[in-house]
């Protein structure tokens, strides 16, 4: 970094990327179970490869689920419905390896005598918010998601007929004094039909996706566009690369701008603090920034398995002279936010089939009504501390 100037990059992937296919299958299974059994315990991992889906899971539920139907419907909805793609939801082989949650875990999580829920595992979870845009998200990951979502939308509405389900974006932004100046580089790699001409593909991506999704004030004569740099991306999706649940945790969160504790989200019911506590930490950080008390906020929560209360809270900010404000927030944090698993589940209304939607285009910075952790209903309380 020279004179506080730097370039920062984040990436996103489409819903047809093999890792995201796996995430969506895991979360589709979770949604179906949680819709019918609020007391379920789900930890579902998916592997996808050429013409094959393998599920390995620990699931405790009284509900009988048609796993194969859910898996096939999810794959077809994503866009893999043609054998020529090397992965077809209608015909792919499905293998299921499913057991119940370990009793050694469940005795710490479901403490019925005390009417509490203990954390499903130990771990550290982070949440982040910044006021550099109305979504309170870092610009590189926010724009990367907009680009991949547009790739999918333009494929599904047949606006760009050459598009296929797999794809990636990467946005590099020039910063000065931590303020976004302009987009330095936009990289898009998209799976495409065999017959599309390179010129037509690049022109379509630039005109119909980049120029419509990236604010014009962030693009200037220095901005570089890189489209399908290898020149060919016909073989893609699970046929081109194996996909695994939980392998895109940086795409799911803040694009590397903020810290990550390492736990994946998809396929996990909200008793797993890997998921729910990250949602709560985002909720906390976003409300703090929305209150105007801090311009940027990163929160860490830490848990011990079987214990309901976090073992520690930590708040960090790059704001100048923010220590007194942080101490003020920490002094009232337990009165404002209930960070026990039971409190998180209740206050964020997490016992609903909302999870498949989170499994592509990021868990944070979205305005969808299901994303309760994006509410800023505590900001006035924090403002008046």
Short mmCIF file of C-alpha atoms in Angstrom, two decimals:
data_model
loop_
_atom_site.label_atom_id
_atom_site.label_comp_id
_atom_site.label_asym_id
_atom_site.label_seq_id
_atom_site.Cartn_x
_atom_site.Cartn_y
_atom_site.Cartn_z
CA UNK A 1 0.00 0.00 0.00
CA UNK A 2 1.48 3.35 -1.10
CA UNK A 3 -0.02 6.61 0.19
CA UNK A 4 -2.92 4.51 1.46
CA UNK A 5 -3.77 3.46 -2.10
CA UNK A 6 -4.45 -0.16 -2.94
CA UNK A 7 -6.44 -2.46 -5.21
CA UNK A 8 -8.69 -5.07 -3.60
CA UNK A 9 -10.38 -7.95 -5.43
CA UNK A 10 -13.30 -10.23 -4.62
CA UNK A 11 -14.96 -13.01 -6.60
CA UNK A 12 -18.40 -14.55 -6.95
CA UNK A 13 -19.69 -17.62 -8.76
CA UNK A 14 -23.03 -18.43 -10.40
CA UNK A 15 -25.58 -20.90 -9.06
CA UNK A 16 -24.37 -23.33 -11.74
CA UNK A 17 -20.83 -23.45 -10.37
CA UNK A 18 -20.25 -27.00 -9.06
CA UNK A 19 -19.57 -25.91 -5.48
CA UNK A 20 -22.75 -23.84 -5.49
CA UNK A 21 -24.74 -26.72 -6.96
CA UNK A 22 -23.60 -28.73 -3.93
CA UNK A 23 -24.53 -25.90 -1.53
CA UNK A 24 -28.00 -25.57 -3.03
CA UNK A 25 -28.69 -29.29 -2.83
CA UNK A 26 -27.66 -29.34 0.84
CA UNK A 27 -29.83 -26.32 1.64
CA UNK A 28 -32.78 -27.65 -0.38
CA UNK A 29 -32.71 -30.76 1.78
CA UNK A 30 -32.53 -28.61 4.91
CA UNK A 31 -35.47 -26.49 3.74
CA UNK A 32 -37.68 -29.50 3.13
CA UNK A 33 -36.93 -30.94 6.55
CA UNK A 34 -37.22 -27.69 8.51
CA UNK A 35 -40.53 -26.94 6.77
CA UNK A 36 -41.96 -30.10 8.31
CA UNK A 37 -39.93 -30.48 11.51
CA UNK A 38 -38.73 -27.46 13.49
CA UNK A 39 -36.92 -29.76 15.92
CA UNK A 40 -34.72 -31.30 13.24
CA UNK A 41 -30.95 -31.46 13.39
CA UNK A 42 -29.32 -31.34 9.97
CA UNK A 43 -25.72 -31.41 8.82
CA UNK A 44 -25.80 -32.28 5.12
CA UNK A 45 -22.79 -32.44 2.81
CA UNK A 46 -23.04 -32.87 -0.96
CA UNK A 47 -20.51 -33.90 -3.59
CA UNK A 48 -21.28 -33.50 -7.29
CA UNK A 49 -19.26 -34.69 -10.25
CA UNK A 50 -19.92 -35.99 -13.75
CA UNK A 51 -23.37 -37.61 -13.72
CA UNK A 52 -23.25 -38.26 -9.96
CA UNK A 53 -24.47 -36.79 -6.65
CA UNK A 54 -23.31 -38.15 -3.29
CA UNK A 55 -24.99 -37.09 -0.03
CA UNK A 56 -23.26 -37.67 3.31
CA UNK A 57 -25.24 -36.37 6.27
CA UNK A 58 -26.14 -36.55 9.93
CA UNK A 59 -29.88 -35.89 10.09
CA UNK A 60 -32.25 -36.35 13.03
CA UNK A 61 -35.92 -35.83 12.12
CA UNK A 62 -39.33 -37.46 12.46
CA UNK A 63 -40.18 -36.43 8.90
CA UNK A 64 -39.80 -38.81 5.97
CA UNK A 65 -38.09 -37.05 3.09
CA UNK A 66 -37.89 -37.93 -0.60
CA UNK A 67 -34.22 -37.06 -1.02
CA UNK A 68 -34.01 -38.06 -4.67
CA UNK A 69 -36.93 -35.84 -5.69
CA UNK A 70 -35.49 -32.80 -3.94
CA UNK A 71 -32.03 -33.36 -5.40
CA UNK A 72 -33.27 -33.79 -8.96
CA UNK A 73 -35.63 -30.79 -8.77
CA UNK A 74 -32.84 -28.57 -7.44
CA UNK A 75 -30.43 -29.55 -10.20
CA UNK A 76 -33.03 -29.07 -12.94
CA UNK A 77 -34.06 -25.68 -11.54
CA UNK A 78 -30.43 -24.52 -11.63
CA UNK A 79 -30.32 -25.37 -15.34
CA UNK A 80 -28.71 -28.80 -15.62
CA UNK A 81 -31.47 -30.55 -17.54
CA UNK A 82 -29.66 -31.69 -20.66
CA UNK A 83 -27.41 -34.77 -20.96
CA UNK A 84 -25.09 -32.83 -23.29
CA UNK A 85 -23.97 -30.78 -20.28
CA UNK A 86 -22.49 -33.90 -18.68
CA UNK A 87 -24.70 -33.44 -15.63
CA UNK A 88 -28.46 -33.83 -15.87
CA UNK A 89 -30.87 -33.74 -12.93
CA UNK A 90 -33.20 -36.11 -14.74
CA UNK A 91 -30.73 -38.95 -15.10
CA UNK A 92 -27.72 -38.46 -12.77
CA UNK A 93 -26.83 -41.19 -10.28
CA UNK A 94 -27.62 -40.41 -6.64
CA UNK A 95 -26.01 -42.07 -3.61
CA UNK A 96 -27.21 -41.44 -0.04
CA UNK A 97 -25.16 -41.99 3.12
CA UNK A 98 -27.28 -40.65 5.98
CA UNK A 99 -27.05 -41.22 9.73
CA UNK A 100 -28.45 -39.47 12.81
CA UNK A 101 -26.77 -36.71 14.81
CA UNK A 102 -24.26 -38.07 17.32
CA UNK A 103 -25.67 -38.46 20.85
CA UNK A 104 -22.46 -36.90 22.18
CA UNK A 105 -23.40 -33.69 20.33
CA UNK A 106 -27.15 -33.77 20.91
CA UNK A 107 -26.87 -33.97 24.73
CA UNK A 108 -25.11 -30.61 24.68
CA UNK A 109 -27.36 -28.97 22.10
CA UNK A 110 -30.85 -30.01 23.23
CA UNK A 111 -30.87 -29.40 26.98
CA UNK A 112 -34.59 -30.03 27.49
CA UNK A 113 -34.54 -29.87 31.30
CA UNK A 114 -33.14 -26.33 31.16
CA UNK A 115 -35.15 -25.27 28.07
CA UNK A 116 -31.99 -24.04 26.37
CA UNK A 117 -30.09 -24.81 23.21
CA UNK A 118 -26.36 -25.20 23.58
CA UNK A 119 -24.03 -24.23 20.74
CA UNK A 120 -23.75 -27.09 18.25
CA UNK A 121 -19.97 -26.75 18.16
CA UNK A 122 -17.11 -24.60 19.32
CA UNK A 123 -15.89 -21.94 16.92
CA UNK A 124 -15.31 -18.32 16.04
CA UNK A 125 -17.77 -16.41 13.88
CA UNK A 126 -17.42 -12.98 12.26
CA UNK A 127 -19.83 -10.34 11.04
CA UNK A 128 -19.05 -7.15 9.16
CA UNK A 129 -20.60 -3.98 7.81
CA UNK A 130 -19.31 -0.80 6.16
CA UNK A 131 -21.10 2.38 5.11
CA UNK A 132 -19.47 2.62 1.68
CA UNK A 133 -22.83 1.81 0.01
CA UNK A 134 -26.49 1.39 0.93
CA UNK A 135 -26.11 -2.38 1.25
CA UNK A 136 -23.45 -1.79 3.93
CA UNK A 137 -21.16 -4.25 2.16
CA UNK A 138 -17.66 -4.03 0.66
CA UNK A 139 -17.99 -2.93 -2.97
CA UNK A 140 -15.83 -5.69 -4.54
CA UNK A 141 -18.00 -8.59 -3.33
CA UNK A 142 -21.25 -6.65 -3.80
CA UNK A 143 -20.48 -5.95 -7.47
CA UNK A 144 -19.15 -9.46 -8.05
CA UNK A 145 -22.48 -10.89 -6.88
CA UNK A 146 -24.42 -8.48 -9.09
CA UNK A 147 -22.47 -9.69 -12.11
CA UNK A 148 -22.93 -13.41 -11.48
CA UNK A 149 -26.62 -12.93 -10.69
CA UNK A 150 -26.97 -11.07 -13.99
CA UNK A 151 -25.25 -13.93 -15.82
CA UNK A 152 -27.87 -16.28 -14.43
CA UNK A 153 -30.79 -13.93 -15.15
CA UNK A 154 -29.69 -13.34 -18.73
CA UNK A 155 -29.36 -17.09 -19.25
CA UNK A 156 -32.76 -17.91 -17.79
CA UNK A 157 -34.63 -15.21 -19.69
CA UNK A 158 -32.79 -16.24 -22.87
CA UNK A 159 -31.47 -12.72 -23.44
CA UNK A 160 -27.96 -14.07 -24.06
CA UNK A 161 -28.65 -17.41 -25.71
CA UNK A 162 -25.04 -18.61 -25.57
CA UNK A 163 -24.84 -18.63 -21.75
CA UNK A 164 -24.67 -21.90 -19.79
CA UNK A 165 -25.06 -22.41 -16.01
CA UNK A 166 -21.44 -22.26 -14.80
CA UNK A 167 -19.64 -18.94 -14.41
CA UNK A 168 -17.51 -16.64 -12.28
CA UNK A 169 -16.85 -12.96 -11.78
CA UNK A 170 -14.04 -11.04 -10.12
CA UNK A 171 -14.01 -7.32 -9.38
CA UNK A 172 -10.87 -5.35 -8.48
CA UNK A 173 -11.41 -1.87 -7.06
CA UNK A 174 -8.90 0.92 -6.57
CA UNK A 175 -9.12 2.46 -3.09
CA UNK A 176 -7.61 5.60 -1.63
CA UNK A 177 -7.91 6.31 2.07
CA UNK A 178 -10.31 3.34 2.25
CA UNK A 179 -12.72 5.01 -0.21
CA UNK A 180 -13.54 3.29 -3.51
CA UNK A 181 -12.22 5.37 -6.42
CA UNK A 182 -12.99 3.25 -9.47
CA UNK A 183 -13.13 -0.31 -10.77
CA UNK A 184 -9.67 -1.30 -11.94
CA UNK A 185 -10.54 -4.70 -13.48
CA UNK A 186 -13.65 -6.76 -14.14
CA UNK A 187 -13.09 -10.42 -14.94
CA UNK A 188 -15.91 -12.67 -16.10
CA UNK A 189 -15.59 -16.30 -17.11
CA UNK A 190 -18.78 -17.94 -18.30
CA UNK A 191 -19.66 -21.34 -19.67
CA UNK A 192 -21.03 -20.95 -23.18
CA UNK A 193 -22.43 -22.80 -26.14
CA UNK A 194 -20.09 -24.45 -28.61
CA UNK A 195 -21.04 -22.24 -31.54
CA UNK A 196 -20.87 -18.69 -30.12
CA UNK A 197 -18.24 -16.41 -31.63
CA UNK A 198 -15.72 -14.87 -29.23
CA UNK A 199 -16.55 -11.32 -30.35
CA UNK A 200 -20.29 -11.84 -29.80
CA UNK A 201 -19.72 -13.34 -26.38
CA UNK A 202 -17.51 -10.49 -25.18
CA UNK A 203 -19.78 -7.80 -26.59
CA UNK A 204 -22.85 -9.41 -24.99
CA UNK A 205 -21.20 -9.68 -21.57
CA UNK A 206 -19.93 -6.10 -21.60
CA UNK A 207 -23.11 -4.46 -22.91
CA UNK A 208 -25.81 -6.57 -21.25
CA UNK A 209 -24.16 -7.44 -17.95
CA UNK A 210 -21.21 -5.23 -16.97
CA UNK A 211 -22.55 -1.88 -18.12
CA UNK A 212 -25.99 -2.58 -16.65
CA UNK A 213 -24.79 -3.79 -13.24
CA UNK A 214 -21.72 -1.71 -12.40
CA UNK A 215 -22.39 1.97 -11.54
CA UNK A 216 -21.09 4.17 -14.34
CA UNK A 217 -19.33 6.47 -11.87
CA UNK A 218 -17.04 3.57 -10.90
CA UNK A 219 -15.94 2.87 -14.49
CA UNK A 220 -13.42 5.10 -16.28
CA UNK A 221 -10.76 4.93 -18.99
CA UNK A 222 -8.49 2.90 -16.67
CA UNK A 223 -11.03 0.12 -16.15
CA UNK A 224 -10.09 -3.16 -17.82
CA UNK A 225 -12.54 -5.84 -18.95
CA UNK A 226 -11.32 -9.45 -19.15
CA UNK A 227 -13.84 -11.90 -20.59
CA UNK A 228 -13.17 -15.67 -20.76
CA UNK A 229 -9.38 -15.28 -20.75
CA UNK A 230 -8.70 -18.88 -21.84
CA UNK A 231 -10.85 -18.29 -24.92
CA UNK A 232 -13.03 -21.37 -24.37
CA UNK A 233 -15.36 -22.50 -21.55
CA UNK A 234 -17.73 -25.09 -23.04
CA UNK A 235 -17.20 -27.89 -20.51
CA UNK A 236 -18.35 -26.66 -17.11
CA UNK A 237 -20.40 -27.38 -14.02
CA UNK A 238 -19.95 -30.74 -12.24
CA UNK A 239 -18.86 -32.29 -15.55
CA UNK A 240 -15.86 -29.96 -15.63
CA UNK A 241 -15.00 -29.89 -11.92
CA UNK A 242 -16.08 -31.65 -8.75
CA UNK A 243 -18.26 -29.57 -6.41
CA UNK A 244 -18.43 -29.76 -2.62
CA UNK A 245 -20.66 -28.17 0.00
CA UNK A 246 -18.93 -25.39 1.90
CA UNK A 247 -16.05 -24.73 -0.46
CA UNK A 248 -17.03 -21.13 -1.26
CA UNK A 249 -17.12 -19.60 2.24
CA UNK A 250 -15.40 -16.36 1.17
CA UNK A 251 -17.85 -15.92 -1.71
CA UNK A 252 -20.64 -16.52 0.81
CA UNK A 253 -19.47 -13.75 3.16
CA UNK A 254 -17.40 -10.62 2.50
CA UNK A 255 -15.11 -11.55 -0.37
CA UNK A 256 -12.03 -11.62 1.84
CA UNK A 257 -12.44 -8.01 2.97
CA UNK A 258 -13.40 -9.09 6.51
CA UNK A 259 -12.26 -12.08 8.54
CA UNK A 260 -13.84 -15.53 8.40
CA UNK A 261 -13.84 -18.10 11.19
CA UNK A 262 -13.67 -21.02 8.76
CA UNK A 263 -17.06 -22.67 9.24
CA UNK A 264 -19.30 -23.22 6.22
CA UNK A 265 -23.02 -22.41 6.20
CA UNK A 266 -24.94 -24.58 3.76
CA UNK A 267 -26.66 -27.77 4.89
CA UNK A 268 -26.63 -26.78 8.58
CA UNK A 269 -29.71 -26.13 10.70
CA UNK A 270 -29.59 -22.96 12.86
CA UNK A 271 -28.53 -24.78 16.04
CA UNK A 272 -25.13 -24.84 14.32
CA UNK A 273 -23.53 -21.53 15.29
CA UNK A 274 -21.21 -21.83 12.28
CA UNK A 275 -24.21 -20.52 10.40
CA UNK A 276 -26.61 -18.78 12.78
CA UNK A 277 -23.99 -16.88 14.80
CA UNK A 278 -22.47 -15.50 11.59
CA UNK A 279 -25.94 -14.24 10.69
CA UNK A 280 -26.22 -12.67 14.14
CA UNK A 281 -22.78 -11.09 13.90
CA UNK A 282 -23.71 -9.52 10.55
CA UNK A 283 -27.00 -8.30 12.10
CA UNK A 284 -25.08 -6.71 14.97
CA UNK A 285 -22.44 -5.10 12.78
CA UNK A 286 -25.00 -3.78 10.31
CA UNK A 287 -27.13 -2.18 13.02
CA UNK A 288 -24.08 -0.56 14.57
CA UNK A 289 -23.03 0.97 11.25
CA UNK A 290 -26.62 1.92 10.36
CA UNK A 291 -26.83 3.78 13.68
CA UNK A 292 -24.01 6.06 12.58
CA UNK A 293 -21.92 5.21 15.63
CA UNK A 294 -19.21 3.57 13.48
CA UNK A 295 -18.45 3.82 9.76
CA UNK A 296 -17.10 0.27 9.71
CA UNK A 297 -17.58 -2.58 12.14
CA UNK A 298 -16.27 -6.12 12.46
CA UNK A 299 -17.62 -8.38 15.20
CA UNK A 300 -16.32 -11.70 16.46
CA UNK A 301 -18.38 -14.13 18.52
CA UNK A 302 -16.84 -17.27 20.03
CA UNK A 303 -18.68 -20.33 21.36
CA UNK A 304 -18.03 -23.57 23.27
CA UNK A 305 -19.98 -26.68 22.33
CA UNK A 306 -22.99 -27.20 24.60
CA UNK A 307 -22.78 -23.70 26.11
CA UNK A 308 -25.49 -21.19 25.17
CA UNK A 309 -23.69 -17.90 25.84
CA UNK A 310 -20.73 -16.79 23.74
CA UNK A 311 -17.44 -17.19 25.57
CA UNK A 312 -16.28 -13.86 24.12
CA UNK A 313 -17.32 -10.78 22.13
CA UNK A 314 -14.92 -8.62 20.12
CA UNK A 315 -15.58 -5.46 18.12
CA UNK A 316 -13.06 -3.87 15.77
CA UNK A 317 -13.18 -0.81 13.52
CA UNK A 318 -10.79 1.22 11.39
CA UNK A 319 -12.53 4.42 12.55
CA UNK A 320 -10.23 6.94 14.21
CA UNK A 321 -10.64 7.27 18.00
CA UNK A 322 -13.36 4.63 18.15
CA UNK A 323 -12.31 2.85 21.37
CA UNK A 324 -14.78 4.69 23.61
CA UNK A 325 -17.64 3.98 21.20
CA UNK A 326 -16.71 0.30 21.08
CA UNK A 327 -16.55 0.13 24.89
CA UNK A 328 -20.01 1.70 25.04
CA UNK A 329 -21.42 -0.90 22.65
CA UNK A 330 -19.76 -3.79 24.48
CA UNK A 331 -21.17 -2.52 27.78
CA UNK A 332 -24.72 -2.83 26.45
CA UNK A 333 -24.37 -5.68 23.98
CA UNK A 334 -26.16 -8.31 26.09
CA UNK A 335 -29.13 -5.98 26.60
CA UNK A 336 -29.49 -5.30 22.86
CA UNK A 337 -28.65 -8.67 21.29
CA UNK A 338 -29.39 -12.20 22.53
CA UNK A 339 -26.52 -14.23 21.11
CA UNK A 340 -27.53 -17.60 22.53
CA UNK A 341 -28.54 -20.12 19.85
CA UNK A 342 -32.13 -20.03 21.10
CA UNK A 343 -32.15 -16.22 21.07
CA UNK A 344 -30.63 -16.05 17.59
CA UNK A 345 -33.11 -18.56 16.18
CA UNK A 346 -36.05 -16.71 17.74
CA UNK A 347 -35.04 -13.13 16.99
CA UNK A 348 -33.92 -13.82 13.41
CA UNK A 349 -36.83 -16.23 12.78
CA UNK A 350 -34.57 -18.97 11.47
CA UNK A 351 -36.90 -21.98 11.69
CA UNK A 352 -38.21 -21.41 8.18
CA UNK A 353 -37.33 -22.88 4.77
CA UNK A 354 -35.24 -19.88 3.75
CA UNK A 355 -31.87 -21.48 3.19
CA UNK A 356 -31.75 -22.57 -0.45
CA UNK A 357 -32.03 -18.90 -1.44
CA UNK A 358 -28.93 -18.07 0.61
CA UNK A 359 -26.85 -20.73 -1.13
CA UNK A 360 -25.97 -18.57 -4.16
CA UNK A 361 -25.04 -14.90 -4.62
CA UNK A 362 -24.04 -14.35 -1.00
CA UNK A 363 -25.66 -14.58 2.41
CA UNK A 364 -25.23 -10.87 3.15
CA UNK A 365 -26.01 -7.48 1.63
CA UNK A 366 -29.33 -8.56 0.08
CA UNK A 367 -32.77 -7.00 0.44
CA UNK A 368 -34.80 -10.23 0.30
CA UNK A 369 -37.42 -10.34 3.06
CA UNK A 370 -36.23 -13.80 4.17
CA UNK A 371 -32.82 -12.40 5.09
CA UNK A 372 -33.84 -11.24 8.58
CA UNK A 373 -30.23 -10.59 9.61
CA UNK A 374 -30.19 -7.65 7.18
CA UNK A 375 -32.76 -5.71 9.25
CA UNK A 376 -31.60 -2.52 10.97
CA UNK A 377 -34.30 -2.44 13.63
CA UNK A 378 -31.79 -2.05 16.48
CA UNK A 379 -30.01 0.97 15.02
CA UNK A 380 -32.05 3.57 16.93
CA UNK A 381 -31.35 1.85 20.24
CA UNK A 382 -27.63 1.84 19.47
CA UNK A 383 -27.70 5.48 18.33
CA UNK A 384 -29.08 6.48 21.71
CA UNK A 385 -26.50 4.64 23.83
#
